[in-house]
Amino acid sequence: MRKRREIKRKRIIAYYILAIVLPCLILGILAFRGIINDQALVEREHRNNLAEDSQNIIQGTEAYLTSVERDFVKIIESILPPQKTIFAHSLLSQFILQHQVVAGIFYVSKNSRPKMLNSGMMYVPDNSLTRFDLAGFKNKHSILDKARQYEFKEKNYQMALKYYQTVLPDAHKEQSRGEILNAIARVQKKLDLNDKAIETYDLIYDKYSLVFIQNRIPLGTVALLEKSSLYIKKSDSISALENIQLLLNQIQKSRWEIGFPYFTFILSKADKIILGCENSNNKETKKLLLKIHSIQDSISMSQIHTEYLLSFLGSNEIKLIEQELIPANSIQRQKTRINDKLYFWSLQSVNNTGKWGILIDTDYLLMNTIRPLLLEKENESNFKWQITDDNGGLILKSEYITEDNLPVYAAFPSNLPALTLKLYPENSGLLNSLFYSRGGLYFYIFIVIIIILAFGLFFTLRTINNEIHFSKMKSNFMSTVSHEFKSPLTSIRQMAEMLDRDRVPTTEKKKKYYNMILLQSERLSHLIENILDFSKMEDDKKVFRFEKDNIVSTAKDAVASFKSNMVNQSVQINLSDADSIPEIVFDKESIEQVMHNLLDNASKYSGDSKTINVEIVTKGKDVIINVTDFGVGINNNDKDKIFDRFYRAGDELTQSVKGSGIGLTIVKQIMIAHKGDIVVDSNPGKGSTFSIILPVTSKEIINEKNID
Ligand code: ADP
């Protein structure tokens, strides 16, 4: 038996595996493959997006440069023709201030050398210094000659000063006045008239700063240098340094057009004065020195920029530009490498007057246009990036870059700086695909699979449990039923044998034996009836004969018959009924069987108490028959189960009583067939009341309902 149960359990598990686990597994594999495919799709889509992003970045750069070029064209159109040069100077300065991406503006024409304009160059090549005329009357003016003679040949500085001062009122041109004042200051210095000399240099600086003397030296620089050395003489290092600060500041801001030799001359002169003051303990001096050092740093930076622009200006490229044919009013971008430095410029030819160019600061373009565009997209599209130059050298990259994935490459087109973008897609991850691809469809599929598996497992275990329980009950039933049969049959056989062999002496005893045989066979036939009815009901073959009848007399008959067949005559059955119980429709034989089973249970489980009460009452349209005993009772857990097939309550006391576990099942089935019910009210240890409820219904209705 156990082996068969084991086989059954295995079969159910096999069904579970075949019907639930296997399809779920297949579904799971399909969903997983879907995820993998989706992931590949997502990655491809991501790469396409990155390609699109990089094109957007390139287009953004292009658009920015175009807008700068457009602004530039507007400016150069407004400064033509050339007579407006002063106006042009301020316009171009403004343009450079507004567009920091412009490293320099240059002009190339057939008639003049290529020129850098307003480009923050601190010095220019000597050959491109602006030509100028020295004061026209140097040879013509005899007094001036005499002054020079006194100064340089005879070293009579008093006379020289006198003559220079005499000639000054005659000089009207700015150039001549500047030159003569310079001579006066120079002689005053030689005469040790330091304060006077300083005064004169002050005047020169204020009014003649932009006057150039021999070797294209601006008077402004002379005035400041001389003043600072005069102050040193006077041991006024603060004033000396103030003048040096002013000088360096103006040099850094390209106030004067000077050549490289003079630029280095000024720096070395300034250095000497600075060094002379370096050891001072004066607070003010130290403060000034700090400021001067920071200007010196800026000068070093500007010198790099100046060299950068000068290499371009001196290169062959710019000479080629002159010969290049550019369609009128059009813009052309070009690039090259000079001394391993990248140059990228935009060239416009306006009205055939020459070619104007803007040299683009590619570092600025990178940091202030391309990088912000990349950072913006980086946040949106989840990627890391690198920018390399045309040699593959790394220029810029994002933080935390891992080069696990193959990047998406995008080279800037030829009309932009020679750069390449590398966008590295970030892994989207399996979990991401699970949750986000196709609106989380796969996630839901997995959830459904888990639910199916869980439910499948739950029902399989329940079925196995029920099966085991049921087969256990069935085997118990077999053994109890055979036992039930065995004991009456044995006593019948023994008594019949004794009667047959004439071993019963008195007639009285014989009668008792006959009576006992009758009782036992009565019990047997009840038992058989129960089993037969049970099997009919199981197969849905039980036929009921519903008739309108008197339920009270039927119940009374059943009680009387039960009483007369009782082996244990000490049990007392009390019957009470209400006055007006109506006739109702029922199957007489079945209700008698119900009564018999209930009374049999009441007497079997009544323990020491030997009283059973039977009560027939009406409640609404129902007739209710209560069978009450005062025996062992039923505990709450068993109350619902006692109507199940083969169920016998687990209480030791009830288990010791013989029974098959089908009596109440039959009662329940019969009551259902009558459209009625059976309910139990019990107190463990105090007894139970079983109530059958019979509705007052017509025969037709019951039959009709039966057919349903
Ligand atoms: P059995 O042949 O075991 O009596 P039944 O189907 O008639 O089978 O009853 C099922 C179980 O219900 C019994 O085994 C018993 O545990 C419980 N039972 C039925 N009637 C009573 C009662 N009057 N008092 C206590 N327990 C009862």
XYZ file of C-alpha atoms and ligand atoms in Angstrom:
735
model
C 0.000 0.000 0.000
C 2.739 2.385 0.963
C 4.560 1.553 -2.230
C 1.476 2.442 -4.291
C 1.176 5.743 -2.417
C 4.816 6.439 -3.169
C 4.213 5.752 -6.861
C 1.211 8.066 -6.857
C 3.225 10.824 -5.244
C 5.970 10.414 -7.787
C 3.414 10.552 -10.571
C 1.971 13.818 -9.282
C 5.465 15.290 -9.023
C 6.150 14.138 -12.577
C 2.928 15.859 -13.733
C 3.995 18.991 -11.893
C 7.362 18.927 -13.607
C 5.853 18.206 -17.019
C 2.878 20.544 -16.847
C 4.326 23.442 -14.880
C 8.077 23.399 -14.384
C 8.972 22.476 -17.964
C 6.768 25.116 -19.677
C 7.987 27.689 -17.151
C 11.570 26.705 -17.884
C 10.999 27.068 -21.634
C 9.237 30.389 -21.087
C 12.090 31.517 -18.840
C 14.726 30.548 -21.403
C 12.777 32.379 -24.129
C 12.411 35.461 -21.946
C 16.090 35.342 -21.072
C 17.026 35.104 -24.733
C 14.660 37.988 -25.368
C 16.514 40.023 -22.768
C 19.881 39.208 -24.313
C 18.560 40.146 -27.770
C 16.996 43.251 -26.384
C 20.215 44.171 -24.684
C 22.053 43.881 -27.998
C 19.331 46.003 -29.593
C 19.512 48.559 -26.806
C 23.279 48.693 -27.164
C 23.017 49.170 -30.920
C 20.442 51.884 -30.377
C 22.699 53.470 -27.772
C 25.622 53.480 -30.207
C 23.421 55.037 -32.881
C 22.395 57.699 -30.400
C 26.019 58.321 -29.541
C 26.863 58.704 -33.232
C 24.021 61.209 -33.436
C 25.248 62.978 -30.293
C 28.754 63.313 -31.672
C 27.351 64.790 -34.896
C 25.367 67.255 -32.783
C 28.522 68.243 -30.920
C 30.342 68.787 -34.202
C 27.403 70.763 -35.562
C 27.304 72.829 -32.351
C 30.991 73.675 -32.779
C 30.425 74.524 -36.407
C 27.456 76.745 -35.575
C 29.448 78.568 -32.918
C 32.352 79.261 -35.264
C 29.985 80.385 -38.011
C 28.388 82.884 -35.640
C 31.837 84.274 -34.721
C 32.750 84.533 -38.404
C 29.510 86.287 -39.203
C 30.151 88.856 -36.477
C 33.642 89.357 -37.848
C 32.446 89.875 -41.387
C 30.016 92.487 -40.133
C 32.868 94.332 -38.413
C 35.256 94.313 -41.354
C 32.507 95.377 -43.715
C 31.831 98.353 -41.460
C 35.483 99.408 -41.189
C 36.126 99.622 -44.904
C 37.413 101.789 -46.584
C 40.770 102.257 -44.842
C 40.374 105.884 -43.748
C 38.355 104.732 -40.797
C 41.337 102.990 -39.185
C 41.052 104.543 -35.740
C 37.453 103.579 -35.619
C 38.478 100.131 -36.881
C 40.962 99.731 -34.066
C 38.325 100.142 -31.381
C 35.817 97.945 -33.227
C 38.326 95.129 -33.569
C 39.323 95.462 -29.914
C 35.711 95.182 -28.953
C 35.286 92.158 -31.216
C 38.253 90.375 -29.597
C 36.951 91.201 -26.145
C 33.570 89.754 -26.992
C 34.932 86.645 -28.702
C 37.618 85.161 -26.560
C 37.893 82.240 -28.940
C 39.708 84.599 -31.327
C 43.454 84.330 -30.703
C 44.305 87.018 -33.220
C 43.111 88.981 -36.214
C 45.385 89.290 -39.227
C 45.297 91.130 -42.485
C 47.018 90.067 -45.668
C 47.169 92.228 -48.786
C 49.350 92.432 -51.867
C 50.675 95.874 -50.994
C 51.752 95.398 -47.422
C 53.243 92.810 -45.127
C 50.860 90.453 -43.337
C 49.780 92.099 -40.115
C 48.403 90.937 -36.801
C 45.906 93.413 -35.445
C 44.705 93.886 -31.888
C 45.878 90.473 -30.944
C 47.524 90.991 -27.581
C 51.030 90.807 -29.065
C 53.490 92.543 -26.756
C 56.042 93.009 -29.508
C 56.234 92.711 -33.273
C 59.034 91.628 -35.588
C 61.398 94.532 -36.206
C 60.666 94.526 -39.901
C 57.005 95.130 -39.341
C 57.404 98.145 -37.045
C 55.464 101.126 -38.303
C 57.602 103.610 -40.187
C 57.625 107.147 -38.914
C 59.404 110.432 -39.556
C 61.632 111.978 -36.987
C 61.182 115.702 -36.386
C 61.706 117.381 -39.691
C 63.813 120.236 -38.484
C 66.698 118.437 -36.842
C 69.139 119.521 -39.527
C 67.528 122.767 -40.438
C 67.417 124.264 -36.935
C 70.737 125.806 -35.975
C 69.852 126.356 -32.285
C 68.992 122.706 -31.935
C 72.363 121.853 -33.512
C 74.106 124.043 -31.013
C 72.237 122.457 -28.138
C 73.374 119.040 -29.327
C 76.910 120.250 -29.736
C 76.963 121.531 -26.168
C 75.434 118.354 -24.879
C 77.387 115.694 -26.727
C 80.669 117.285 -27.771
C 81.422 119.951 -25.178
C 79.471 118.301 -22.378
C 78.310 121.772 -21.324
C 74.947 120.701 -20.064
C 73.932 124.118 -18.734
C 74.291 125.633 -22.188
C 72.706 122.602 -23.820
C 69.694 122.935 -21.515
C 69.432 126.622 -22.294
C 69.488 126.040 -26.038
C 67.016 123.163 -25.885
C 64.651 125.314 -23.842
C 65.043 128.138 -26.354
C 64.101 125.960 -29.284
C 61.056 124.408 -27.567
C 58.587 127.225 -28.240
C 59.413 126.923 -31.972
C 58.411 123.284 -32.072
C 54.741 122.913 -32.797
C 54.472 119.353 -34.013
C 53.830 116.750 -31.366
C 56.812 114.740 -32.594
C 59.254 117.685 -32.346
C 58.004 118.792 -28.935
C 58.296 115.265 -27.633
C 61.829 114.878 -28.898
C 62.980 118.267 -27.484
C 61.326 117.655 -24.121
C 63.091 114.304 -24.004
C 66.404 116.072 -24.660
C 65.632 118.618 -21.919
C 64.844 115.889 -19.409
C 67.967 114.002 -20.393
C 70.174 117.088 -19.842
C 68.419 117.905 -16.571
C 69.297 114.389 -15.426
C 72.892 114.893 -16.450
C 72.909 118.120 -14.449
C 71.528 116.203 -11.456
C 68.410 118.352 -11.541
C 66.533 115.219 -10.600
C 63.255 116.777 -9.569
C 63.176 118.927 -12.675
C 63.928 115.901 -14.837
C 61.124 113.939 -13.174
C 58.755 116.816 -13.818
C 59.727 116.896 -17.497
C 59.334 113.119 -17.832
C 55.920 113.411 -16.197
C 54.944 115.865 -18.884
C 56.356 113.613 -21.596
C 54.465 110.605 -20.247
C 51.231 112.545 -20.008
C 51.298 114.157 -23.419
C 53.871 112.469 -25.655
C 53.706 108.820 -24.689
C 52.981 107.689 -28.207
C 55.774 109.742 -29.818
C 58.549 107.525 -31.184
C 62.212 108.507 -31.169
C 65.173 106.841 -32.907
C 65.118 103.052 -33.070
C 61.335 103.234 -32.828
C 61.274 103.727 -29.129
C 58.066 105.143 -27.665
C 58.638 108.103 -25.391
C 56.156 106.763 -22.845
C 58.473 103.838 -22.074
C 61.492 106.136 -21.896
C 59.699 108.456 -19.486
C 58.715 105.646 -17.108
C 62.117 103.921 -17.172
C 63.978 107.200 -16.611
C 61.625 108.300 -13.860
C 62.086 105.046 -11.987
C 65.882 105.271 -12.181
C 65.690 108.919 -11.009
C 63.600 107.840 -8.027
C 66.153 105.147 -7.210
C 68.742 107.882 -7.198
C 66.555 109.709 -4.732
C 66.237 106.455 -2.772
C 62.458 106.538 -3.269
C 62.042 102.880 -4.155
C 58.264 103.004 -3.824
C 57.864 105.619 -6.544
C 60.462 103.790 -8.641
C 58.511 100.564 -8.381
C 55.218 102.324 -9.075
C 56.653 103.532 -12.367
C 57.965 100.062 -13.195
C 54.553 98.592 -12.365
C 52.908 101.091 -14.705
C 55.428 100.343 -17.438
C 55.086 96.552 -17.232
C 51.340 96.811 -17.062
C 51.219 98.829 -20.269
C 53.694 96.523 -22.013
C 51.527 93.545 -21.094
C 48.521 95.354 -22.510
C 50.427 96.082 -25.756
C 50.031 99.822 -25.411
C 53.038 100.467 -27.640
C 54.175 98.817 -30.800
C 57.706 97.769 -29.961
C 60.245 95.374 -31.428
C 61.552 92.311 -29.638
C 65.020 93.800 -28.833
C 63.498 96.823 -27.160
C 60.981 94.584 -25.339
C 63.845 92.565 -23.809
C 65.719 95.794 -23.070
C 62.754 97.146 -21.095
C 62.383 93.853 -19.196
C 66.063 93.750 -18.261
C 66.009 97.402 -17.150
C 62.885 96.778 -15.087
C 64.459 93.626 -13.629
C 67.469 95.572 -12.424
C 65.305 98.054 -10.586
C 63.108 95.307 -9.171
C 66.144 93.345 -7.973
C 67.480 96.471 -6.325
C 64.311 96.732 -4.254
C 63.895 93.038 -3.556
C 65.631 93.139 -0.165
C 63.636 96.037 1.183
C 61.757 95.505 4.416
C 59.284 98.233 3.706
C 55.735 96.874 3.735
C 54.575 99.105 0.905
C 57.537 98.016 -1.239
C 56.803 94.361 -0.577
C 53.196 94.833 -1.552
C 54.228 96.528 -4.773
C 56.750 93.816 -5.532
C 54.026 91.187 -5.200
C 51.867 93.036 -7.694
C 54.816 93.437 -10.060
C 55.625 89.718 -9.904
C 52.094 88.847 -10.874
C 52.349 91.222 -13.859
C 55.644 89.545 -14.770
C 53.827 86.179 -14.765
C 51.165 87.577 -17.072
C 53.915 88.902 -19.330
C 55.426 85.386 -19.531
C 52.018 84.014 -20.556
C 51.480 86.760 -23.087
C 54.961 86.103 -24.438
C 53.938 82.510 -25.255
C 50.872 83.864 -27.025
C 52.988 86.469 -28.849
C 55.460 83.787 -29.983
C 52.537 81.647 -31.141
C 51.192 84.484 -33.254
C 54.638 85.497 -34.523
C 55.461 81.965 -35.707
C 52.287 82.145 -37.731
C 53.083 85.600 -39.016
C 56.559 84.523 -40.078
C 55.461 81.216 -41.600
C 55.139 80.332 -45.220
C 51.451 79.685 -44.714
C 50.678 83.349 -44.405
C 52.662 84.102 -47.567
C 50.605 81.497 -49.388
C 47.426 83.109 -48.152
C 48.353 86.193 -50.110
C 48.405 84.224 -53.343
C 45.353 82.157 -52.556
C 42.219 82.767 -54.518
C 39.196 83.094 -52.342
C 35.891 83.886 -53.977
C 34.766 87.362 -53.019
C 32.708 87.671 -49.841
C 33.258 84.085 -48.843
C 34.764 82.398 -45.823
C 37.396 79.688 -45.887
C 38.808 77.734 -42.966
C 42.356 76.421 -42.973
C 44.683 74.719 -40.543
C 48.303 73.741 -40.202
C 50.982 72.802 -37.715
C 53.941 75.138 -37.161
C 56.656 74.110 -34.673
C 54.329 71.335 -33.515
C 51.623 73.816 -32.655
C 48.166 73.652 -34.132
C 46.916 76.674 -36.089
C 43.357 77.002 -37.269
C 42.063 80.121 -38.921
C 39.177 81.435 -40.842
C 39.811 83.605 -43.854
C 37.478 86.076 -45.488
C 37.924 88.117 -48.558
C 35.830 91.240 -48.461
C 35.334 93.430 -51.486
C 38.773 92.496 -52.883
C 40.553 94.812 -50.464
C 42.679 92.044 -49.022
C 42.157 89.029 -46.858
C 41.127 89.195 -43.251
C 41.658 86.265 -40.988
C 40.785 85.250 -37.484
C 43.103 82.834 -35.796
C 41.061 80.583 -33.558
C 42.257 79.678 -30.080
C 41.629 75.923 -30.340
C 42.260 75.400 -26.617
C 39.560 77.919 -25.813
C 37.246 76.281 -28.362
C 37.878 72.916 -26.717
C 37.339 74.056 -23.162
C 34.481 76.475 -23.702
C 32.497 75.092 -26.602
C 33.257 71.424 -27.295
C 33.659 70.343 -23.650
C 30.393 71.945 -22.417
C 28.545 70.352 -25.362
C 30.036 66.982 -24.438
C 29.212 67.357 -20.767
C 25.634 68.225 -21.594
C 25.242 65.138 -23.813
C 27.189 62.963 -21.365
C 24.496 63.506 -18.756
C 21.673 62.841 -21.199
C 23.087 59.833 -23.043
C 25.204 57.975 -20.506
C 28.662 57.789 -22.053
C 32.276 58.696 -21.339
C 34.456 60.498 -23.824
C 37.912 61.289 -25.104
C 39.171 63.867 -27.572
C 42.302 63.099 -29.555
C 44.214 65.164 -32.090
C 45.110 64.143 -35.640
C 48.111 62.158 -34.329
C 45.924 60.209 -31.916
C 47.362 62.121 -28.955
C 44.968 62.525 -26.027
C 43.803 66.102 -25.524
C 40.880 65.888 -23.133
C 38.810 63.156 -21.499
C 35.916 62.724 -19.106
C 36.332 61.558 -15.523
C 36.363 57.858 -14.574
C 36.732 56.682 -18.122
C 36.961 52.928 -18.623
C 37.808 51.687 -22.038
C 35.873 48.404 -21.725
C 33.550 49.091 -24.586
C 34.424 49.862 -28.148
C 33.993 53.608 -28.614
C 31.928 55.361 -31.231
C 34.347 57.473 -33.306
C 33.530 60.785 -34.891
C 36.199 62.799 -36.646
C 35.665 66.526 -37.000
C 35.256 67.428 -40.674
C 38.077 69.150 -42.570
C 36.673 72.644 -42.007
C 37.043 72.282 -38.234
C 40.134 71.643 -36.059
C 41.623 68.202 -36.665
C 40.067 66.454 -33.668
C 38.449 63.074 -33.128
C 35.702 62.346 -30.613
C 35.599 58.937 -28.978
C 32.371 58.227 -27.126
C 32.440 55.149 -24.878
C 28.919 53.796 -24.201
C 28.285 52.839 -20.589
C 27.037 49.276 -20.019
C 23.273 49.171 -19.764
C 23.475 45.899 -17.769
C 21.274 42.784 -17.655
C 19.162 44.127 -14.813
C 18.435 47.299 -16.718
C 17.218 45.266 -19.683
C 15.100 43.204 -17.300
C 13.430 46.251 -15.790
C 13.368 48.779 -18.575
C 13.412 47.077 -21.976
C 9.957 46.893 -23.534
C 8.413 48.570 -20.539
C 9.658 45.896 -18.134
C 7.835 43.127 -20.054
C 10.496 40.537 -19.165
C 10.338 41.484 -15.564
C 6.604 40.774 -15.560
C 7.155 37.478 -17.416
C 9.569 36.369 -14.688
C 7.126 37.410 -12.011
C 4.345 35.406 -13.733
C 6.653 32.368 -13.994
C 7.483 32.574 -10.306
C 3.788 32.907 -9.416
C 2.859 29.914 -11.618
C 5.656 27.830 -10.096
C 4.653 28.813 -6.578
C 0.971 28.062 -7.179
C 1.842 24.834 -9.001
C 4.030 23.741 -6.121
C 1.389 24.680 -3.580
C -1.390 22.760 -5.349
C 0.860 19.778 -6.046
C 1.849 19.513 -2.407
C -1.774 19.898 -1.392
C -2.865 17.210 -3.842
C -0.142 14.863 -2.628
C -1.150 15.536 0.940
C -4.832 15.006 0.235
C -4.094 11.876 -1.727
C -2.020 10.451 1.092
C -4.619 11.431 3.647
C -7.477 10.010 1.585
C -5.802 6.734 0.878
C -4.902 6.434 4.544
C -8.535 7.012 5.457
C -9.658 4.511 2.856
C -7.421 1.821 4.253
C -8.622 2.638 7.766
C -12.167 2.355 6.450
C -11.480 -1.074 5.009
C -10.079 -2.372 8.250
C -12.798 -0.853 10.482
C -15.585 -1.994 8.164
C -14.265 -5.535 8.058
C -14.024 -5.422 11.819
C -17.606 -4.092 12.005
C -18.707 -7.039 9.885
C -16.649 -9.561 11.700
C -17.960 -9.213 15.255
C -21.768 -9.474 14.513
C -21.105 -12.280 12.054
C -19.036 -14.168 14.614
C -21.717 -13.844 17.297
C -24.468 -14.819 14.778
C -22.466 -17.898 13.754
C -21.738 -18.920 17.344
C -25.366 -18.546 18.451
C -26.671 -20.312 15.322
C -24.230 -23.178 15.923
C -25.329 -23.515 19.517
C -28.983 -23.536 18.480
C -28.228 -26.003 15.699
C -26.466 -28.400 18.025
C -29.285 -28.123 20.568
C -26.935 -26.771 23.142
C -29.402 -24.143 24.366
C -31.447 -25.821 27.029
C -34.370 -23.542 27.806
C -36.929 -22.012 25.499
C -36.371 -18.683 27.159
C -32.685 -18.749 26.330
C -33.428 -19.961 22.812
C -35.672 -16.910 22.339
C -32.932 -14.660 23.630
C -30.492 -16.216 21.137
C -32.927 -15.799 18.246
C -33.451 -12.202 19.311
C -29.702 -11.584 19.436
C -29.249 -13.089 15.952
C -32.009 -10.797 14.723
C -30.394 -7.708 16.302
C -26.965 -8.511 14.936
C -28.261 -9.165 11.444
C -30.281 -5.924 11.732
C -27.012 -4.119 12.561
C -25.309 -5.814 9.651
C -28.030 -4.829 7.247
C -27.814 -1.187 8.451
C -24.100 -1.302 7.910
C -24.494 -2.753 4.432
C -27.226 -0.213 3.668
C -24.882 2.587 4.662
C -22.050 1.217 2.512
C -24.335 0.638 -0.470
C -25.854 4.112 -0.157
C -22.446 5.642 0.197
C -21.202 3.969 -2.948
C -24.385 4.968 -4.826
C -23.986 8.562 -3.712
C -20.332 8.551 -4.702
C -21.394 7.404 -8.156
C -24.363 9.788 -8.204
C -26.715 6.835 -8.606
C -28.763 7.124 -5.478
C -32.475 7.516 -6.282
C -34.726 9.346 -3.810
C -38.462 8.929 -3.582
C -39.848 12.212 -2.382
C -43.365 12.078 -0.975
C -45.430 14.411 1.138
C -45.631 12.728 4.530
C -45.753 13.219 8.243
C -42.215 13.850 9.404
C -43.081 13.491 13.096
C -44.386 9.946 12.774
C -41.417 9.011 10.550
C -39.025 10.313 13.200
C -40.946 8.537 15.929
C -40.902 5.251 13.970
C -37.166 5.598 13.449
C -36.598 6.212 17.171
C -38.796 3.238 18.070
C -37.075 0.942 15.596
C -33.668 2.107 16.839
C -34.751 1.544 20.419
C -35.991 -1.974 19.736
C -32.783 -2.920 17.941
C -30.505 -1.428 20.562
C -28.045 -3.903 22.062
C -27.473 -1.587 25.003
C -30.963 -1.137 26.407
C -29.748 1.142 29.196
C -29.685 4.147 26.822
C -32.695 6.350 27.270
C -34.144 8.239 24.324
C -36.537 11.130 25.019
C -38.650 12.396 22.166
C -40.542 15.675 22.088
C -42.335 17.446 19.275
C -44.173 20.684 18.664
C -47.902 20.723 18.148
C -48.274 21.783 14.590
C -45.585 20.265 12.445
C -46.775 20.416 8.845
C -46.543 17.557 6.429
C -43.496 18.016 4.265
C -41.923 16.416 1.221
C -39.145 13.935 1.962
C -37.799 10.474 1.228
C -39.026 8.411 4.144
C -36.395 5.655 3.926
C -33.555 8.181 3.715
C -34.781 10.255 6.665
C -35.108 7.022 8.682
C -31.507 6.252 7.753
C -30.475 9.791 8.802
C -32.233 9.333 12.144
C -30.660 5.902 12.609
C -27.139 7.198 11.905
C -27.549 10.211 14.218
C -29.017 8.096 17.026
C -26.337 5.417 16.507
C -23.584 8.112 16.809
C -25.322 9.699 19.820
C -25.376 6.365 21.615
C -21.849 5.371 20.464
C -20.260 8.641 21.617
C -22.415 9.276 24.680
C -19.771 7.930 27.064
C -21.120 7.419 30.599
C -24.207 9.525 30.032
C -26.957 7.356 28.623
C -29.510 9.941 27.640
C -30.418 11.069 24.132
C -32.935 13.824 23.420
C -34.747 14.007 20.115
C -36.717 17.165 19.439
C -38.790 18.096 16.407
C -39.481 21.819 15.926
C -40.336 24.295 13.195
C -38.385 27.410 12.479
C -39.773 29.696 9.833
C -40.536 27.438 6.895
C -38.128 24.729 8.050
C -38.683 21.634 10.120
C -35.717 20.950 12.374
C -34.934 17.666 14.123
C -32.340 18.013 16.897
C -30.582 14.898 18.202
C -28.735 15.759 21.413
C -26.408 13.624 23.447
C -24.393 14.426 26.562
C -21.317 12.468 25.643
C -17.755 13.155 24.550
C -18.553 16.065 22.208
C -16.517 17.215 19.209
C -13.723 19.705 19.301
C -13.855 22.778 17.070
C -11.179 21.626 14.634
C -13.143 18.481 13.800
C -16.575 20.062 13.483
C -16.302 20.754 9.750
C -14.365 17.624 8.894
C -16.642 14.993 10.424
C -18.911 15.232 7.335
C -15.981 14.325 5.054
C -15.670 10.827 3.701
C -13.975 8.316 6.045
C -13.167 11.062 8.509
C -13.080 10.011 12.106
C -12.245 12.546 14.792
C -8.777 12.011 16.215
C -9.909 11.933 19.833
C -8.754 8.739 21.560
C -12.146 8.278 23.132
C -14.009 8.335 19.818
C -11.308 6.315 18.047
C -11.892 3.517 20.564
C -15.512 3.321 19.345
C -16.089 1.205 16.268
C -17.082 3.092 13.146
C -16.559 3.455 9.396
C -16.439 7.285 8.964
C -19.200 7.322 6.341
C -22.332 7.706 8.527
C -22.311 11.527 8.628
C -21.184 11.746 4.980
C -24.365 9.917 4.013
C -26.464 12.157 6.292
C -24.976 15.265 4.660
C -25.609 13.910 1.127
C -29.215 13.053 1.996
C -29.802 16.511 3.444
C -28.337 18.115 0.345
C -30.701 16.015 -1.781
C -33.559 17.404 0.326
C -32.288 20.949 -0.195
C -31.847 20.994 3.546
C -28.777 20.995 5.769
C -27.149 19.473 8.800
C -25.364 21.521 11.445
C -23.598 20.539 14.613
C -23.285 22.344 17.882
C -20.952 20.690 20.331
C -19.123 21.229 23.551
C -16.199 18.849 24.007
C -16.839 16.695 27.094
C -20.412 17.952 27.416
C -22.140 16.560 24.353
C -23.351 17.496 20.909
C -26.523 18.453 19.103
C -26.875 17.477 15.474
C -29.695 19.401 13.757
C -31.133 18.382 10.453
C -32.981 21.133 8.657
C -35.723 20.112 6.268
C -37.284 22.872 4.191
C -41.017 22.892 3.642
C -40.886 22.464 -0.126
C -43.110 20.825 -2.696
C -42.126 17.523 -4.244
C -41.843 19.125 -7.677
C -39.458 21.779 -6.471
C -37.196 19.193 -4.875
C -37.269 17.030 -8.013
C -36.733 20.064 -10.197
C -33.808 21.190 -8.092
C -32.441 17.673 -8.206
C -32.440 17.755 -11.960
C -30.507 21.060 -11.827
P -18.377 6.714 12.541
O -18.750 5.417 11.922
O -16.945 6.825 12.850
O -19.254 7.072 13.646
P -19.582 8.964 11.268
O -19.487 9.497 9.875
O -20.948 8.612 11.725
O -18.586 7.768 11.356
O -19.000 10.038 12.228
C -17.764 10.623 11.941
C -17.067 11.006 13.232
O -17.774 12.102 13.856
C -16.988 9.981 14.241
O -15.911 9.107 14.036
C -16.890 10.737 15.541
O -15.545 11.059 15.769
C -17.660 11.995 15.247
N -19.040 11.963 15.804
C -20.184 11.727 15.131
N -21.241 11.842 15.960
C -20.765 12.181 17.177
C -21.361 12.461 18.448
N -22.695 12.382 18.616
N -20.540 12.767 19.495
C -19.229 12.823 19.326
N -18.582 12.601 18.150
C -19.345 12.274 17.093
